[in-house]
Coordinates of N, CA and C in Angstrom, one line a residue:
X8 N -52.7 -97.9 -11.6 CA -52.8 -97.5 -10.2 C -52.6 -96.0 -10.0
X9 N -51.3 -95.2 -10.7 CA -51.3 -94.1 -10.3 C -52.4 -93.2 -10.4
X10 N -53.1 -93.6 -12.0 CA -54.0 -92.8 -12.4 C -55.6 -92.8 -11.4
X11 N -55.7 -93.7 -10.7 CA -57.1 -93.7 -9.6 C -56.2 -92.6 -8.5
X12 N -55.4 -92.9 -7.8 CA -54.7 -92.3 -6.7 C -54.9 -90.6 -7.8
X13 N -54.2 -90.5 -9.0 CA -54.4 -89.2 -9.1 C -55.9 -88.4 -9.6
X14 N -56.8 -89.2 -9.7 CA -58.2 -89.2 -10.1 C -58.8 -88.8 -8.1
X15 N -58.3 -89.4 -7.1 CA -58.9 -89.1 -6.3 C -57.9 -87.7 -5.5
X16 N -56.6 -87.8 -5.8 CA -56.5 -87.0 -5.3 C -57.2 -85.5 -5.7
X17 N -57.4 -85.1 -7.0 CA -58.1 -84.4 -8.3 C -59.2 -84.0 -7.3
X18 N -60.2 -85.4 -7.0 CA -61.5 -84.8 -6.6 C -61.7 -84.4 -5.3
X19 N -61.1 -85.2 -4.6 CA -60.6 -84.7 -3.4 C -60.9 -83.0 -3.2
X20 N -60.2 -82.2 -4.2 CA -60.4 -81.2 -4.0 C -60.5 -79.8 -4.7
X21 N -61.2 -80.7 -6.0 CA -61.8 -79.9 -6.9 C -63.3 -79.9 -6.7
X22 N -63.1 -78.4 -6.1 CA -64.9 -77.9 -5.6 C -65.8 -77.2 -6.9
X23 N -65.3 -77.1 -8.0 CA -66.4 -77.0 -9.3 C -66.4 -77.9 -10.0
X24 N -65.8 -79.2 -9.7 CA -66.3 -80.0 -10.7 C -65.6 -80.3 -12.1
X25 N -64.4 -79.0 -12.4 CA -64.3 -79.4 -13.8 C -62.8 -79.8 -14.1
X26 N -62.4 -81.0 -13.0 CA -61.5 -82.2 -12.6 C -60.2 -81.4 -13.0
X27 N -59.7 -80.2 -13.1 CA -59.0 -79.2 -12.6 C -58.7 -78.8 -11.7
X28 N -57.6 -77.9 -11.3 CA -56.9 -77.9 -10.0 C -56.5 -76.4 -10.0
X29 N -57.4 -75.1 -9.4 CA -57.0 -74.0 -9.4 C -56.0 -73.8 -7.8
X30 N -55.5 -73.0 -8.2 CA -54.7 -72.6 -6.6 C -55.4 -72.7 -5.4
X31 N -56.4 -72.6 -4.9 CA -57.3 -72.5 -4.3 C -57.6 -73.9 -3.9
X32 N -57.8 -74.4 -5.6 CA -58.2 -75.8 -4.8 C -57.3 -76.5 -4.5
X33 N -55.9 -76.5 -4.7 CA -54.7 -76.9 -4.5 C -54.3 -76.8 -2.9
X34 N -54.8 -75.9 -2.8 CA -54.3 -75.1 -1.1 C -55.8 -75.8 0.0
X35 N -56.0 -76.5 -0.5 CA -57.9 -76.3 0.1 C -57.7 -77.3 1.5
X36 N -56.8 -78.5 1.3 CA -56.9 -79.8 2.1 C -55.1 -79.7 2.7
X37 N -54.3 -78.7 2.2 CA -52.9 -78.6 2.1 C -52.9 -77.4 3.7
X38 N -53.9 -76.4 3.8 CA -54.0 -75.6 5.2 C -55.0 -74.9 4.6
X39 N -55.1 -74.3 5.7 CA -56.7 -73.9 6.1 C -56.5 -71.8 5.4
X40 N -57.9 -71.3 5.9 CA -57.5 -70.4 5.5 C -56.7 -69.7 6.5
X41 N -56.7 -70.2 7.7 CA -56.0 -69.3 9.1 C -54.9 -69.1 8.7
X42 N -54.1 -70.5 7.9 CA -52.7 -70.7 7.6 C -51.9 -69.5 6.8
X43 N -52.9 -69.4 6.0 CA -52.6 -68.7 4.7 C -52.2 -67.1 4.9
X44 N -53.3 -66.7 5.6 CA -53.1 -65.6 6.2 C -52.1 -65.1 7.8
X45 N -51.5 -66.4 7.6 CA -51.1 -66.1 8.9 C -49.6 -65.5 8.7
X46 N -49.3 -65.8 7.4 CA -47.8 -64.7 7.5 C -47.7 -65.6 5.5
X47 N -46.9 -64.7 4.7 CA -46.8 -64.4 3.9 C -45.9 -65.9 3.4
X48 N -45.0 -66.3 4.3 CA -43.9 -67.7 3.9 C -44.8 -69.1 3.7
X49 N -45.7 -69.5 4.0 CA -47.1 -70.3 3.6 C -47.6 -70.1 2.8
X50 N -47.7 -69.2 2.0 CA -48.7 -69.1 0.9 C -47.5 -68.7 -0.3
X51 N -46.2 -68.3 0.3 CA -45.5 -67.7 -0.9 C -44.7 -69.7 -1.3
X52 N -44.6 -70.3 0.0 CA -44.2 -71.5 -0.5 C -44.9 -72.4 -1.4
X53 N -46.6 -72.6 -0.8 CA -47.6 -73.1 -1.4 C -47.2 -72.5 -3.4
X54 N -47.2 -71.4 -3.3 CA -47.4 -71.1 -4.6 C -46.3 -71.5 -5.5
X55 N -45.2 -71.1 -4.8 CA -44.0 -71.3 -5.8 C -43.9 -73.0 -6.2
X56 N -44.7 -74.0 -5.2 CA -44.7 -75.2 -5.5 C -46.3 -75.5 -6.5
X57 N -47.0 -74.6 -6.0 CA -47.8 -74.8 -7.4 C -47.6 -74.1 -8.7
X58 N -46.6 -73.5 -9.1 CA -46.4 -73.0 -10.4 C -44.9 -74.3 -11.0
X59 N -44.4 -74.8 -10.0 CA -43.8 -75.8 -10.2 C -44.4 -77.1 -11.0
X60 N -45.1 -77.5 -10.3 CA -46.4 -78.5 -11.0 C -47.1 -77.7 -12.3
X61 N -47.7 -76.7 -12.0 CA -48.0 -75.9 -13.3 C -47.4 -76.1 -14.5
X62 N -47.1 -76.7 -15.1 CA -45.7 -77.4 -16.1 C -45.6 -76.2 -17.5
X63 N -47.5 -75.8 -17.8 CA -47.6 -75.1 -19.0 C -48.1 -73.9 -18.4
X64 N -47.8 -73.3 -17.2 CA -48.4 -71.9 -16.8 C -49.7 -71.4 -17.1
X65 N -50.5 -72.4 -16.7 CA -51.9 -71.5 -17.4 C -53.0 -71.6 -16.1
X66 N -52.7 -71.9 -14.9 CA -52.5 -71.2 -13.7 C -53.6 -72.6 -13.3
X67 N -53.4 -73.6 -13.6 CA -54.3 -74.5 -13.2 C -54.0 -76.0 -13.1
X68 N -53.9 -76.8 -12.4 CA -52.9 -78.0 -12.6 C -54.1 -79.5 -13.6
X69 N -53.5 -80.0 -14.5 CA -54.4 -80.8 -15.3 C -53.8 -82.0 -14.5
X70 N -54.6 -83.2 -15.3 CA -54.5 -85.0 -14.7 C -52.9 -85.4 -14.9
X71 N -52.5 -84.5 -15.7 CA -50.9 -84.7 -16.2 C -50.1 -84.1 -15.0
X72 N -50.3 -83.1 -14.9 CA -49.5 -82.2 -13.9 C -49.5 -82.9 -12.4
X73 N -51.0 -83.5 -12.3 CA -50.8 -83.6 -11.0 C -49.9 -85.1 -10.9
X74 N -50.3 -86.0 -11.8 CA -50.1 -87.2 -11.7 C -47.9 -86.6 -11.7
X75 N -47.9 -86.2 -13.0 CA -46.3 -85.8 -12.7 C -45.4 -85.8 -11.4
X76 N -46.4 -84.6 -10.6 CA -46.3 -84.3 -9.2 C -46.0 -85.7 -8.6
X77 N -47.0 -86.3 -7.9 CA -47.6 -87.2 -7.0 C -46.5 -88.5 -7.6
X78 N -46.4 -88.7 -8.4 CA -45.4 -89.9 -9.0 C -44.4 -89.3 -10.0
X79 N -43.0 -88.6 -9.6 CA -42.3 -88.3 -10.8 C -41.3 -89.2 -11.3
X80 N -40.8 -89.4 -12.2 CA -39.9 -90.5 -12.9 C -38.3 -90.1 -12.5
X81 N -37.8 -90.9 -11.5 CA -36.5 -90.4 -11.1 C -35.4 -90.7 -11.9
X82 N -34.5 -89.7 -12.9 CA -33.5 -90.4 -13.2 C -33.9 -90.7 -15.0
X83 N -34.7 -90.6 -15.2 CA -35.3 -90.7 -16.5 C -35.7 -92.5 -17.1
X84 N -35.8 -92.9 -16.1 CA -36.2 -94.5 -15.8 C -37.7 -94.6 -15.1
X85 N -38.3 -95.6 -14.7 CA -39.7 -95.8 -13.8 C -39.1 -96.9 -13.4
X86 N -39.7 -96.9 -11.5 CA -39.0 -97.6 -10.7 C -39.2 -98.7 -10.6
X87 N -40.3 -99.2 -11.4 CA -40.9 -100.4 -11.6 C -40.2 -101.3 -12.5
X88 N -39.5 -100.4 -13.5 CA -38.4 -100.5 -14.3 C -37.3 -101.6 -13.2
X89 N -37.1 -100.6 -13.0 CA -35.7 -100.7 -11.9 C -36.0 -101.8 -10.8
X90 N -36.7 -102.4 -10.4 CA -36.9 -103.5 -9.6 C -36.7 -104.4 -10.4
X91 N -38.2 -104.6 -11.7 CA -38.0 -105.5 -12.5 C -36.6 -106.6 -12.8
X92 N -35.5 -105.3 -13.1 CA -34.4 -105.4 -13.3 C -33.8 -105.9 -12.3
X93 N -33.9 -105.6 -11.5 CA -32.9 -105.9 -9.8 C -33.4 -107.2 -10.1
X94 N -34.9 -107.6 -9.6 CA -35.4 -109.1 -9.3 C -34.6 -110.3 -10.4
X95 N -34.7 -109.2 -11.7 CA -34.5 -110.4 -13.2 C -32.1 -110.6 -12.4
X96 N -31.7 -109.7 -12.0 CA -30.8 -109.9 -12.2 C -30.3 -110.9 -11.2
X97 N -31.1 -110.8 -9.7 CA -31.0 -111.6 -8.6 C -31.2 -113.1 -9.0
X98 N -32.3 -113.5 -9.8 CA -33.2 -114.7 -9.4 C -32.6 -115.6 -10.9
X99 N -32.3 -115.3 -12.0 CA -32.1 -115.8 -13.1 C -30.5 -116.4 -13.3
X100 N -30.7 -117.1 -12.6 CA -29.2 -118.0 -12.1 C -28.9 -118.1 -13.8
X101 N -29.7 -118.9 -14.5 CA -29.2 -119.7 -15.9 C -29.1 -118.6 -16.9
X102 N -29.5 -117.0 -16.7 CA -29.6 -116.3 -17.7 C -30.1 -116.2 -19.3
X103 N -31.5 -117.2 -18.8 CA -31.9 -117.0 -20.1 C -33.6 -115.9 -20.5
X104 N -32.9 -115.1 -19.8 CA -34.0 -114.0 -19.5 C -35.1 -114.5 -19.3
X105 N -35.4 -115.9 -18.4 CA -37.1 -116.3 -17.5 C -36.4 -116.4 -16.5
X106 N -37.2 -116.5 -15.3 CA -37.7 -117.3 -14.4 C -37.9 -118.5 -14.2
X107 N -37.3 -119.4 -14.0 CA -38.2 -121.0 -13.7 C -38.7 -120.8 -12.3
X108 N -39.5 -121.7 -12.3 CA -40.3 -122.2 -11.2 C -39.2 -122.4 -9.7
X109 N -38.0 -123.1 -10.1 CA -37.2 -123.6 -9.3 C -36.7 -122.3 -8.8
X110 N -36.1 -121.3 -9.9 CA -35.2 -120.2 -9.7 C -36.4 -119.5 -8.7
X111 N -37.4 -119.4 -9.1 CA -38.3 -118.7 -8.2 C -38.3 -119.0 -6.6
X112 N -38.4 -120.2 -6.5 CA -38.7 -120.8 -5.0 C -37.1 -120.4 -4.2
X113 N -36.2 -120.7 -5.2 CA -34.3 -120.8 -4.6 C -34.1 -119.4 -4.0
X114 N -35.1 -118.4 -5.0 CA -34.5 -117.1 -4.3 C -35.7 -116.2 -4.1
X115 N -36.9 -117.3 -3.3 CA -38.1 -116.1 -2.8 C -38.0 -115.1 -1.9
X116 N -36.8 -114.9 -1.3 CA -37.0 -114.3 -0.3 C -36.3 -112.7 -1.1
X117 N -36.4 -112.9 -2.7 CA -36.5 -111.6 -3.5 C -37.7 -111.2 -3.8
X118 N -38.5 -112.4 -4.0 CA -39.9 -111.7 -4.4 C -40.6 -111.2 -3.4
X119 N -40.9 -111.9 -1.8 CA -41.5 -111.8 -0.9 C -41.3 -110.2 -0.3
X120 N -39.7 -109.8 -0.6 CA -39.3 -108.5 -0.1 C -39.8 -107.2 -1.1
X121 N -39.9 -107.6 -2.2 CA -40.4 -107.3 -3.6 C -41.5 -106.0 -3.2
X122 N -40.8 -104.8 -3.9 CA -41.8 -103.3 -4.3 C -42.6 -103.6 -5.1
X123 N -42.8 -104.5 -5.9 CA -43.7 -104.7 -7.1 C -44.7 -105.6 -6.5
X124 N -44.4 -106.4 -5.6 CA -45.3 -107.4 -5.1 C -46.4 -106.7 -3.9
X125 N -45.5 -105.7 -3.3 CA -46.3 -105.0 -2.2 C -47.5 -104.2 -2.9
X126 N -47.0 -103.6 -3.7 CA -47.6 -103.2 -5.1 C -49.0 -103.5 -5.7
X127 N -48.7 -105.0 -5.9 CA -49.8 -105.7 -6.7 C -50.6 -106.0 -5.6
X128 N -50.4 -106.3 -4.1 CA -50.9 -106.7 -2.9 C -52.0 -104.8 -2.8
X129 N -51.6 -104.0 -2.7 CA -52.1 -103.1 -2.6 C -52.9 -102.4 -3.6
X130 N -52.6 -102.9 -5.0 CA -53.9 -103.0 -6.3 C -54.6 -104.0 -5.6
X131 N -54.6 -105.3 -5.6 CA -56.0 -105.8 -5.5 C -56.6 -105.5 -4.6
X132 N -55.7 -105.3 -3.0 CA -56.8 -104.5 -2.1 C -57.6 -103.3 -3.0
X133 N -57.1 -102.5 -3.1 CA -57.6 -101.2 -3.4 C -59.2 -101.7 -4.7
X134 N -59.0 -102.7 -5.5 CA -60.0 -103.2 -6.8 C -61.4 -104.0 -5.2
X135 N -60.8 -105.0 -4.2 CA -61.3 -105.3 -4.1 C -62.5 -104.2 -2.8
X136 N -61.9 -103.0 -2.8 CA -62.9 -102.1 -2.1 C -63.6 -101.3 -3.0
X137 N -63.1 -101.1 -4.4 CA -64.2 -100.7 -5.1 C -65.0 -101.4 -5.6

């Protein structure tokens, strides 16, 4: 999923084409040109947050950099991680690292509230419009 969201953000607003991200095109959908010019704290913020993302300084943001950006890993874990875990720790009354069927139904109102589930409801939307 991240990698479409960061595939459109990319095109969104890469105007040559070559699915790179110069400063320019970074700044393009972010403020206008009036912005830019309109005092020096806008463009000096813009930049210092694009050399931020810039990871390897070669003044252009790649599918890595941006995706970094747009989804960063907090904590040195993925939060998908970390749900996983919450749900396994809530729902697994018997502790034998599954799910049953029963444990599922006993404690739905984990899954229903569930970041992973909103998740997967918002992948297949998103499959079923492309």
């Amino acid at each position: 999923m991240h990698g479409l969201l960061v595939d459109e953000y990319i095109e969104d607003r890469d105007s040559d084409g070559d699915y790179h991200l110069t400063f320019k095109e970074y700044t393009s959908q972010s403020v206008n040109e009036r912005d830019l010019n309109s005092g020096e704290d806008w463009e000096l913020s813009l930049n210092e947050r694009f050399n931020k993302i810039d990871e390897n300084k070669d003044e252009i943001l790649s599918h890595p950099e941006v995706e970094n950006y747009l989804f960063p890993v907090f904590y040195d874990h993925d939060p998908a991680d970390e749900e996983a875990e919450h749900i396994m720790a809530e729902t697994d009354d018997d502790k034998d690292g599954k799910i049953s069927h029963y444990e599922m139904m006993k404690h739905l109102r984990v899954f229903v509230g569930s970041q992973v589930l909103q998740q997967g409801k918002l992948l297949m939307r998103s499959r079923d419009e492309l």
